[in-house]
mmCIF file of C-alpha atoms in Angstrom:
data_model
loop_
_atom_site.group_PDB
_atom_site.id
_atom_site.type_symbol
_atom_site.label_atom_id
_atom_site.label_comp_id
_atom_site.label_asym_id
_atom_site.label_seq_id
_atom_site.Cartn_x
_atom_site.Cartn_y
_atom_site.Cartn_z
ATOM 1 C CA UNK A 1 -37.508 14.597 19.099
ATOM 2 C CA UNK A 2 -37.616 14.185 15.397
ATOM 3 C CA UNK A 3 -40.627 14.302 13.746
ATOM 4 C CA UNK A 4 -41.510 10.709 12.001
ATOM 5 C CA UNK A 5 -40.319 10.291 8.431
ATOM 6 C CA UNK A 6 -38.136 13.500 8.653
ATOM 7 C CA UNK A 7 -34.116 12.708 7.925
ATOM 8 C CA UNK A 8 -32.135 11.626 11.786
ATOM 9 C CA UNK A 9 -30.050 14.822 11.877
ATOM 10 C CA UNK A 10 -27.498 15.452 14.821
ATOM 11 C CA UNK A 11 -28.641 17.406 18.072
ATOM 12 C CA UNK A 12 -25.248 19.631 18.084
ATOM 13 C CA UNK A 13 -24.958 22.636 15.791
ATOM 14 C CA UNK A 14 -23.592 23.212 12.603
ATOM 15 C CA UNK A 15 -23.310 25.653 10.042
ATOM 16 C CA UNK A 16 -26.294 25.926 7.424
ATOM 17 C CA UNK A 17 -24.592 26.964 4.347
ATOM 18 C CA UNK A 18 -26.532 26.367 1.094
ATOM 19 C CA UNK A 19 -24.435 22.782 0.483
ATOM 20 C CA UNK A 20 -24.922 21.618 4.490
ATOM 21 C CA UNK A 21 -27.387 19.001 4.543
ATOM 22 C CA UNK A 22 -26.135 18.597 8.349
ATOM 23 C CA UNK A 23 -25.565 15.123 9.799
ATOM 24 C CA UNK A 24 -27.609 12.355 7.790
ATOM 25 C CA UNK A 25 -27.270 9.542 10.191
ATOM 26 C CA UNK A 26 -26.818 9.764 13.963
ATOM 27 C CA UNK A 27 -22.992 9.995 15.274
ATOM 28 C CA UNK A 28 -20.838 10.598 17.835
ATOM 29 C CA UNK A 29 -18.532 12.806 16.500
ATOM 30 C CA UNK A 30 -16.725 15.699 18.633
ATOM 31 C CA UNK A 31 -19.297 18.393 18.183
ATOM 32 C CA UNK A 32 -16.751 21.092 17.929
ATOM 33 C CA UNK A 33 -15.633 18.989 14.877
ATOM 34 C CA UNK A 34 -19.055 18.387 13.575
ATOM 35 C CA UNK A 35 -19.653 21.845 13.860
ATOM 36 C CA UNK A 36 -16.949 23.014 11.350
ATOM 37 C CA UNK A 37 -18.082 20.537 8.138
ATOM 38 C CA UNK A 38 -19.706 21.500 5.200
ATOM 39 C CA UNK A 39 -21.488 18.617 4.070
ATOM 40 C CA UNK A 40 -23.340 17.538 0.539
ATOM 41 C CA UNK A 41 -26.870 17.450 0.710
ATOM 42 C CA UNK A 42 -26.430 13.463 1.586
ATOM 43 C CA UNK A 43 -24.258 14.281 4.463
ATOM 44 C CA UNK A 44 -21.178 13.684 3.452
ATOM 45 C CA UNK A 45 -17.525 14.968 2.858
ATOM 46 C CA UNK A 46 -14.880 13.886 0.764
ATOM 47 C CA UNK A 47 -12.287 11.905 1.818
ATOM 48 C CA UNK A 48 -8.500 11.666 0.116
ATOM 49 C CA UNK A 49 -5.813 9.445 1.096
ATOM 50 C CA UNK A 50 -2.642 9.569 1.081
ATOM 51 C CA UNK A 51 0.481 7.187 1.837
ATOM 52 C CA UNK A 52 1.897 8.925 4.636
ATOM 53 C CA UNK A 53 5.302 8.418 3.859
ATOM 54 C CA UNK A 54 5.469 9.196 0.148
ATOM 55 C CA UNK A 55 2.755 11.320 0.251
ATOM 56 C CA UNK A 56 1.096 8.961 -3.061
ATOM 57 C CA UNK A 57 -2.569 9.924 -3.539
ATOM 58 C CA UNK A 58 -4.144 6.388 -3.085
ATOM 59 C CA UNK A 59 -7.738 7.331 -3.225
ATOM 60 C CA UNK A 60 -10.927 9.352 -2.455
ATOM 61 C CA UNK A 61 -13.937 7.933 -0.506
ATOM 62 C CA UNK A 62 -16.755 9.811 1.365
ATOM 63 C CA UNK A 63 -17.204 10.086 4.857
ATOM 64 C CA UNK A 64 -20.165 11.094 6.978
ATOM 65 C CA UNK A 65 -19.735 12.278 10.877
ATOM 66 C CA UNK A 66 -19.948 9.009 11.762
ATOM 67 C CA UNK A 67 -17.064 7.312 10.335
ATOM 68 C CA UNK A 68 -15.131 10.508 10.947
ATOM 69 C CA UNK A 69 -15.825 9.526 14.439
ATOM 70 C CA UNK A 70 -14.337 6.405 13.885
ATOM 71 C CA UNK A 71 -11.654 7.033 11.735
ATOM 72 C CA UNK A 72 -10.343 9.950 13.965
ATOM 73 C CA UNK A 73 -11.081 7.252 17.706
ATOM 74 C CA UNK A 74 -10.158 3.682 15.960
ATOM 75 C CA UNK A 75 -7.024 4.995 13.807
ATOM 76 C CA UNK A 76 -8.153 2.659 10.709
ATOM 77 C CA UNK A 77 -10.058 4.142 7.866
ATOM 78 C CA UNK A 78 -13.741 3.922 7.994
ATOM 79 C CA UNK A 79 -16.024 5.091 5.046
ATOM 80 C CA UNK A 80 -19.551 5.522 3.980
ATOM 81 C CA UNK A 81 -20.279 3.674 0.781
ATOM 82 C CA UNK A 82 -22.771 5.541 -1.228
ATOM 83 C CA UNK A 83 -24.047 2.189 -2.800
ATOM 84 C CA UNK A 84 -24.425 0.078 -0.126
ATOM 85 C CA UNK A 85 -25.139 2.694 1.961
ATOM 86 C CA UNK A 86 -23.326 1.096 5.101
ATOM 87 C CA UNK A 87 -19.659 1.711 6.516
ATOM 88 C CA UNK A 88 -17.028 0.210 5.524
ATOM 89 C CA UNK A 89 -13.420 -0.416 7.511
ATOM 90 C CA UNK A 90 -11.160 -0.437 4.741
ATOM 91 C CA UNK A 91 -9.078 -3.440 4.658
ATOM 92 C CA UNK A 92 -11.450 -5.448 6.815
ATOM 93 C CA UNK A 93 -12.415 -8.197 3.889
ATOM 94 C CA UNK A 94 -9.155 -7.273 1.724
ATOM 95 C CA UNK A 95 -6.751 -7.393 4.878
ATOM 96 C CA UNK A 96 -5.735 -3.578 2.758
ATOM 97 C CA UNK A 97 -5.818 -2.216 6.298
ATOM 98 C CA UNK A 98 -5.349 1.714 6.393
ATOM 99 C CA UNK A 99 -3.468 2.864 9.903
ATOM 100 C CA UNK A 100 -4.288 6.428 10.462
ATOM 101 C CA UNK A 101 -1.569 8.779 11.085
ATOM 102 C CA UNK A 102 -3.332 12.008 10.660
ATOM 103 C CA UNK A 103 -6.382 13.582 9.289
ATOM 104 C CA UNK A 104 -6.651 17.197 8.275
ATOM 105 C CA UNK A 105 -9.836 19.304 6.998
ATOM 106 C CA UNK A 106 -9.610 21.728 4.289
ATOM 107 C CA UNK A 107 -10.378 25.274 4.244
ATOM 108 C CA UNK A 108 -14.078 24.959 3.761
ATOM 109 C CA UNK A 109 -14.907 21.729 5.916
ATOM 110 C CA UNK A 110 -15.754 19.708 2.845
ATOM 111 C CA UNK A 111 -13.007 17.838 2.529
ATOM 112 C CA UNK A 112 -10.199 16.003 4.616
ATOM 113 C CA UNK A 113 -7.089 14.356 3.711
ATOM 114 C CA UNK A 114 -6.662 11.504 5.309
ATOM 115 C CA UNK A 115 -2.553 10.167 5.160
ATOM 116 C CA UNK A 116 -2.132 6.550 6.231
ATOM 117 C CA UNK A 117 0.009 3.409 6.015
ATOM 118 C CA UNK A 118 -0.966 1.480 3.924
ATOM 119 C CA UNK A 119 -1.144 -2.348 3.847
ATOM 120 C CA UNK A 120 -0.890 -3.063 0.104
ATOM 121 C CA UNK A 121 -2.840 -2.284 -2.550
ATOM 122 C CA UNK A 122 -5.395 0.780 -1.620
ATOM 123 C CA UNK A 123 -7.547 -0.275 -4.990
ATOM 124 C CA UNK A 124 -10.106 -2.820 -5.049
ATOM 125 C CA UNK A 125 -8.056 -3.661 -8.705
ATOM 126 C CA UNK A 126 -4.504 -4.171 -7.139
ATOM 127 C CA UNK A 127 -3.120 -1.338 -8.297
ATOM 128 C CA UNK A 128 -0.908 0.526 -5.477
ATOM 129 C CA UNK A 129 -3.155 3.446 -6.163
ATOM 130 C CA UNK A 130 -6.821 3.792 -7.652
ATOM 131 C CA UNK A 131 -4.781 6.806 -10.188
ATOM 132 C CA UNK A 132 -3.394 4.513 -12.125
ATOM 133 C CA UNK A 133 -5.440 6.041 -16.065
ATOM 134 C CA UNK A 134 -3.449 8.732 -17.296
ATOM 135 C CA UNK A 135 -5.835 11.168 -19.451
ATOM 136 C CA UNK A 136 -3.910 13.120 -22.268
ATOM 137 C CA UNK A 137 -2.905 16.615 -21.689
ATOM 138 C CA UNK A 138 -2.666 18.503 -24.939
ATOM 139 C CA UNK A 139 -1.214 21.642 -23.640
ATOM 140 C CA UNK A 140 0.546 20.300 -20.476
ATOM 141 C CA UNK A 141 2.752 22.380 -18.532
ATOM 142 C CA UNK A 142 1.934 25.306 -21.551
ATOM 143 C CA UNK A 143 2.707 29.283 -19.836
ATOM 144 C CA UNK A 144 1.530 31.190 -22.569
ATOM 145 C CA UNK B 1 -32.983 19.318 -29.930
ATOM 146 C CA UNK B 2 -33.336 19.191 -26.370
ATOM 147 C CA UNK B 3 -37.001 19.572 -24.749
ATOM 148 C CA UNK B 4 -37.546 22.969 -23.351
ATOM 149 C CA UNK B 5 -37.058 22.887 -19.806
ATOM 150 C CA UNK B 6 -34.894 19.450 -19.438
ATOM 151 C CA UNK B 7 -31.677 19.660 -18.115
ATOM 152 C CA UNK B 8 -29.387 19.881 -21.006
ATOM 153 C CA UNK B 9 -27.067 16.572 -21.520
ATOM 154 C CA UNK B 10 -24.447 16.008 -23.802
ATOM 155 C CA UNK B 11 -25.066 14.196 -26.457
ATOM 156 C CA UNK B 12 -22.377 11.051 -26.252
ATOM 157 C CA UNK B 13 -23.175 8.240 -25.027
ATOM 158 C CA UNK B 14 -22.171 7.835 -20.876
ATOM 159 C CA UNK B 15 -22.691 4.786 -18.427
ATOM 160 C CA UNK B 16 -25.679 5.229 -16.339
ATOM 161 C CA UNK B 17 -24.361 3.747 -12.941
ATOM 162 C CA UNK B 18 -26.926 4.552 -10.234
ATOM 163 C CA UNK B 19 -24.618 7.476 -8.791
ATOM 164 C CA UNK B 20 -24.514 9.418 -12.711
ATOM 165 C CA UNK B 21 -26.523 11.906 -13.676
ATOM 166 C CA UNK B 22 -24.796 12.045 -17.136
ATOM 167 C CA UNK B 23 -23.381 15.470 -18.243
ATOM 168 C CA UNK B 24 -25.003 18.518 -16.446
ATOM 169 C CA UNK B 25 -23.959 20.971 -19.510
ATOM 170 C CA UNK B 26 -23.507 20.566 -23.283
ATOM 171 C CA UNK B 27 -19.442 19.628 -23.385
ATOM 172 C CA UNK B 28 -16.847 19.132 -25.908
ATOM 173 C CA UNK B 29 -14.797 16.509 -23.807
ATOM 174 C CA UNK B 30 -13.831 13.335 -25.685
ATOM 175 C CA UNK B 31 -16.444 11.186 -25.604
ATOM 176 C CA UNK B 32 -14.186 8.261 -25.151
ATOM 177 C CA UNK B 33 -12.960 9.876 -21.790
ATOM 178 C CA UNK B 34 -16.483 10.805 -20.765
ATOM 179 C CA UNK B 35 -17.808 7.309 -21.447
ATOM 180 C CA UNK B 36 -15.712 6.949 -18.180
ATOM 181 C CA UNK B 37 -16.860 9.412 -15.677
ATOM 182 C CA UNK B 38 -19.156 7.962 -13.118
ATOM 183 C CA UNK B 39 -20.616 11.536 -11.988
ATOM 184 C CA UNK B 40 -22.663 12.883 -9.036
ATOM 185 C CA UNK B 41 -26.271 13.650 -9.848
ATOM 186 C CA UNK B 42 -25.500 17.213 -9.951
ATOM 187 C CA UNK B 43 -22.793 15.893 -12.930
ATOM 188 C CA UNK B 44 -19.516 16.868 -11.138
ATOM 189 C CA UNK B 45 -16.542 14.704 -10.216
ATOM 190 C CA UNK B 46 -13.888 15.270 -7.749
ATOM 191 C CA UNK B 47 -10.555 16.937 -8.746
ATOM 192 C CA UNK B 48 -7.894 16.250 -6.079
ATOM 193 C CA UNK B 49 -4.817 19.057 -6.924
ATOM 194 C CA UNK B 50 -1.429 17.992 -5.969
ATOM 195 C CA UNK B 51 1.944 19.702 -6.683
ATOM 196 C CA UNK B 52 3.882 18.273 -9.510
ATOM 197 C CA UNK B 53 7.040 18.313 -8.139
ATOM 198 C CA UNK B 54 6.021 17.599 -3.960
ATOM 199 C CA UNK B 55 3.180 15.910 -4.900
ATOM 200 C CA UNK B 56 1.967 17.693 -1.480
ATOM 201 C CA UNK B 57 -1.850 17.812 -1.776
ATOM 202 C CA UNK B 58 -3.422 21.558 -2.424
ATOM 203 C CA UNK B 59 -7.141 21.569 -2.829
ATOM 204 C CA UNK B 60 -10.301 19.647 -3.682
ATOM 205 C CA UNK B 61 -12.652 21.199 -6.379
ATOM 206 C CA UNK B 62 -15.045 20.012 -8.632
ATOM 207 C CA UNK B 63 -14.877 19.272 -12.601
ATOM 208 C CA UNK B 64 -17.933 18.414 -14.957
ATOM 209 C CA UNK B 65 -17.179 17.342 -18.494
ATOM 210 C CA UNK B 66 -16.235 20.558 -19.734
ATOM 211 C CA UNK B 67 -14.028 21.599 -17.140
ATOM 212 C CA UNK B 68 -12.372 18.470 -17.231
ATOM 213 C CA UNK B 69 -12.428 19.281 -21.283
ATOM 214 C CA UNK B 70 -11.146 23.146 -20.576
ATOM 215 C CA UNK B 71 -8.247 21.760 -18.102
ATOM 216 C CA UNK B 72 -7.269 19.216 -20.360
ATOM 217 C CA UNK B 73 -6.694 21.364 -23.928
ATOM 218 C CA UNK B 74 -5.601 24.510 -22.058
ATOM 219 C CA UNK B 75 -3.416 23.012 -19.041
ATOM 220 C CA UNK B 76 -4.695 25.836 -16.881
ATOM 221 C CA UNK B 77 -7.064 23.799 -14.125
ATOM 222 C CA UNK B 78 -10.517 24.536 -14.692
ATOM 223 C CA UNK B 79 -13.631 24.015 -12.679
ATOM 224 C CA UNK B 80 -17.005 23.897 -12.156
ATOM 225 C CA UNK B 81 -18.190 26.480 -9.274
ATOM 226 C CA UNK B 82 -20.963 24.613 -7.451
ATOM 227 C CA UNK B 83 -21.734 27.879 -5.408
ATOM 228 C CA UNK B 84 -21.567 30.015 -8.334
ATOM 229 C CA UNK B 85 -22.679 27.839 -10.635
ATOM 230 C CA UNK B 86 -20.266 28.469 -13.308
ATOM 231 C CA UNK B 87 -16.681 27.952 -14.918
ATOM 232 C CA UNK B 88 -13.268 28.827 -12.932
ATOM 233 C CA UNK B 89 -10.019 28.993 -14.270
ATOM 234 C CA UNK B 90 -8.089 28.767 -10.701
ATOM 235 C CA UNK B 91 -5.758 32.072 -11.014
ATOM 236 C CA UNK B 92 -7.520 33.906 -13.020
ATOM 237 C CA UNK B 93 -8.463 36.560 -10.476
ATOM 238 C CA UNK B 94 -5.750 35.486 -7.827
ATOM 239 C CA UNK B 95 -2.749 34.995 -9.891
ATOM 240 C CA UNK B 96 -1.973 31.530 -8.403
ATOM 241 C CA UNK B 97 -1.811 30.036 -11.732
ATOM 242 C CA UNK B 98 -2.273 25.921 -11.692
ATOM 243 C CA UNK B 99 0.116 25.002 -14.892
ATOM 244 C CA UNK B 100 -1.515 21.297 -15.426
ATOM 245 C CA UNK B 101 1.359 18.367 -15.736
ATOM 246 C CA UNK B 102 -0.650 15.279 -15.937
ATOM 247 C CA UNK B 103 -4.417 14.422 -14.974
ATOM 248 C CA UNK B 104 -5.306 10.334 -13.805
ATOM 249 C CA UNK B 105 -8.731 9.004 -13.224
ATOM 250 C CA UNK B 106 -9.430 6.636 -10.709
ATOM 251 C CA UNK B 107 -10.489 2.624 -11.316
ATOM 252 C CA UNK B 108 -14.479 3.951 -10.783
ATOM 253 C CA UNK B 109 -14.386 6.993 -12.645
ATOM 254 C CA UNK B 110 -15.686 9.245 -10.619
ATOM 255 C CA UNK B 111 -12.112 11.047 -9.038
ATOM 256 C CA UNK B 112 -9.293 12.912 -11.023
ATOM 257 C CA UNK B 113 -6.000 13.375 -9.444
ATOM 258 C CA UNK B 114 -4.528 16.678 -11.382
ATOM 259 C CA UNK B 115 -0.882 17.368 -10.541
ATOM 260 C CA UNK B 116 0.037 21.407 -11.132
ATOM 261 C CA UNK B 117 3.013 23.285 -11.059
ATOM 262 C CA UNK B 118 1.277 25.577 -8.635
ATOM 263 C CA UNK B 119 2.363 29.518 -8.548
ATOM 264 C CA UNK B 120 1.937 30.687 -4.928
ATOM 265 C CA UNK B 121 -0.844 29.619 -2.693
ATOM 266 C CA UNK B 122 -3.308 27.130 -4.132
ATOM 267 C CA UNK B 123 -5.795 28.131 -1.110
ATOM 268 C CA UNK B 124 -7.709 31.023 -0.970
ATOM 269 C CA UNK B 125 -7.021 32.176 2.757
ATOM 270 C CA UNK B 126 -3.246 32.735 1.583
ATOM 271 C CA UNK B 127 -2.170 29.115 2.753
ATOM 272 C CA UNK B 128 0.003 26.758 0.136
ATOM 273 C CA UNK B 129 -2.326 24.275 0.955
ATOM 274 C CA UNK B 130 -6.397 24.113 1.927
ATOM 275 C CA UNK B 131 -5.094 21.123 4.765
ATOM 276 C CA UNK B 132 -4.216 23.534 6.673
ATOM 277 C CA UNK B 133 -6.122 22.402 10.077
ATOM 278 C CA UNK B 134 -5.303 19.017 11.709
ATOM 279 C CA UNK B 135 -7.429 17.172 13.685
ATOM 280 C CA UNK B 136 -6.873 14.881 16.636
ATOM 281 C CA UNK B 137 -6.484 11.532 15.743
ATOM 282 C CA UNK B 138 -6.911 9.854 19.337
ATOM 283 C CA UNK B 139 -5.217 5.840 18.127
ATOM 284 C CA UNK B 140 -2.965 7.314 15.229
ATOM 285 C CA UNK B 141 -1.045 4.163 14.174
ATOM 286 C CA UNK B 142 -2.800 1.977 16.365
ATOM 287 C CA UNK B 143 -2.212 -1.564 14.720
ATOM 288 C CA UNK B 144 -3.351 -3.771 17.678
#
């Protein structure tokens, strides 16, 4: 058992690399998944999603093993929110829903793109996507 | 000057949302733009790298306010090692040059979506892209 006070880590193994703060909250994610992240220190990995159809970047979130779990067993998006420190199912007070098609993990196991459909606006502003501020490239495009 | 020993912060003024730790590193990046990054504690925010012209997404990586400076003035995508703890210019020892079309921030600041003309493989196992490995997504679609 855990000793009292210490962080509620997962029993199944995982890599220890210097950037794995293993499995902050409890979760019933596939160990042979869990076993291939590379988590921040607060547990988590980032999450970018995609329209599945036109491939649009729509936005980035964070997800722990947890709503990994439920993202890859429900097939609608489920976050962590850092702030409120709870999970979220996107679209549940918006009606945004976000129907998983298919999730992939990157190269490392510290991030996973996450392509859905998605019902309306993926911002919490409206917008289509949450990209919508261009910054200014001074030397865009410039191969020399 | 700064106080021996403190972390060294740049010296424009930043929001101070509970999630920012301000600038990590002294920085020449607009202050207008950084007065809009919501960063990590560490000082980093995410860069999601798409293709230009597929808009297929390559890589996640990480930006403080000078990388984001660096790839903004050069166009060659710039970031900040977290491992290493210093300054990449993706390419520079590869060859897979990231030519930098346009950069967008998201609505809270804390994401940049940078779409490259991308010369061979963005990832560094030899794949176009670090999605490489799909996982099993058990009610994919599922809208009942």
């Amino acid at each position: 058992m855990s000793v009292p006070d210490a962080p509620v880590t997962g029993a199944h193994p995982r890599p220890s690399g210097p950037a794995d703060g293993g499995p902050a909250r409890p979760s019933r994610l596939d160990p042979a998944i869990a076993a291939r992240l590379r988590r921040t220190p607060d547990g988590l990995v980032t999450a970018v999603v995609r329209a599945h159809d036109t491939g649009e970047v729509l936005m980035v979130a964070w997800m722990d093993d947890e709503a990994l779990h439920r993202t890859l067993t429900t097939g609608r998006a489920t976050y962590w929110s850092r702030s409120r420190r709870e999970y979220w199912v996107k679209g549940a007070t918006s009606g945004h829903h976000q129907y998983v098609r298919s999730v992939a993990l990157d190269c490392d196991g510290d991030a996973l793109l996450v392509s859905v459909e998605q019902v309306g606006a993926a911002c919490h502003t409206g917008h289509r996507s949450c990209f919508f501020t261009e910054l200014p490239v001074d030397a865009a495009g410039d191969r020399s």
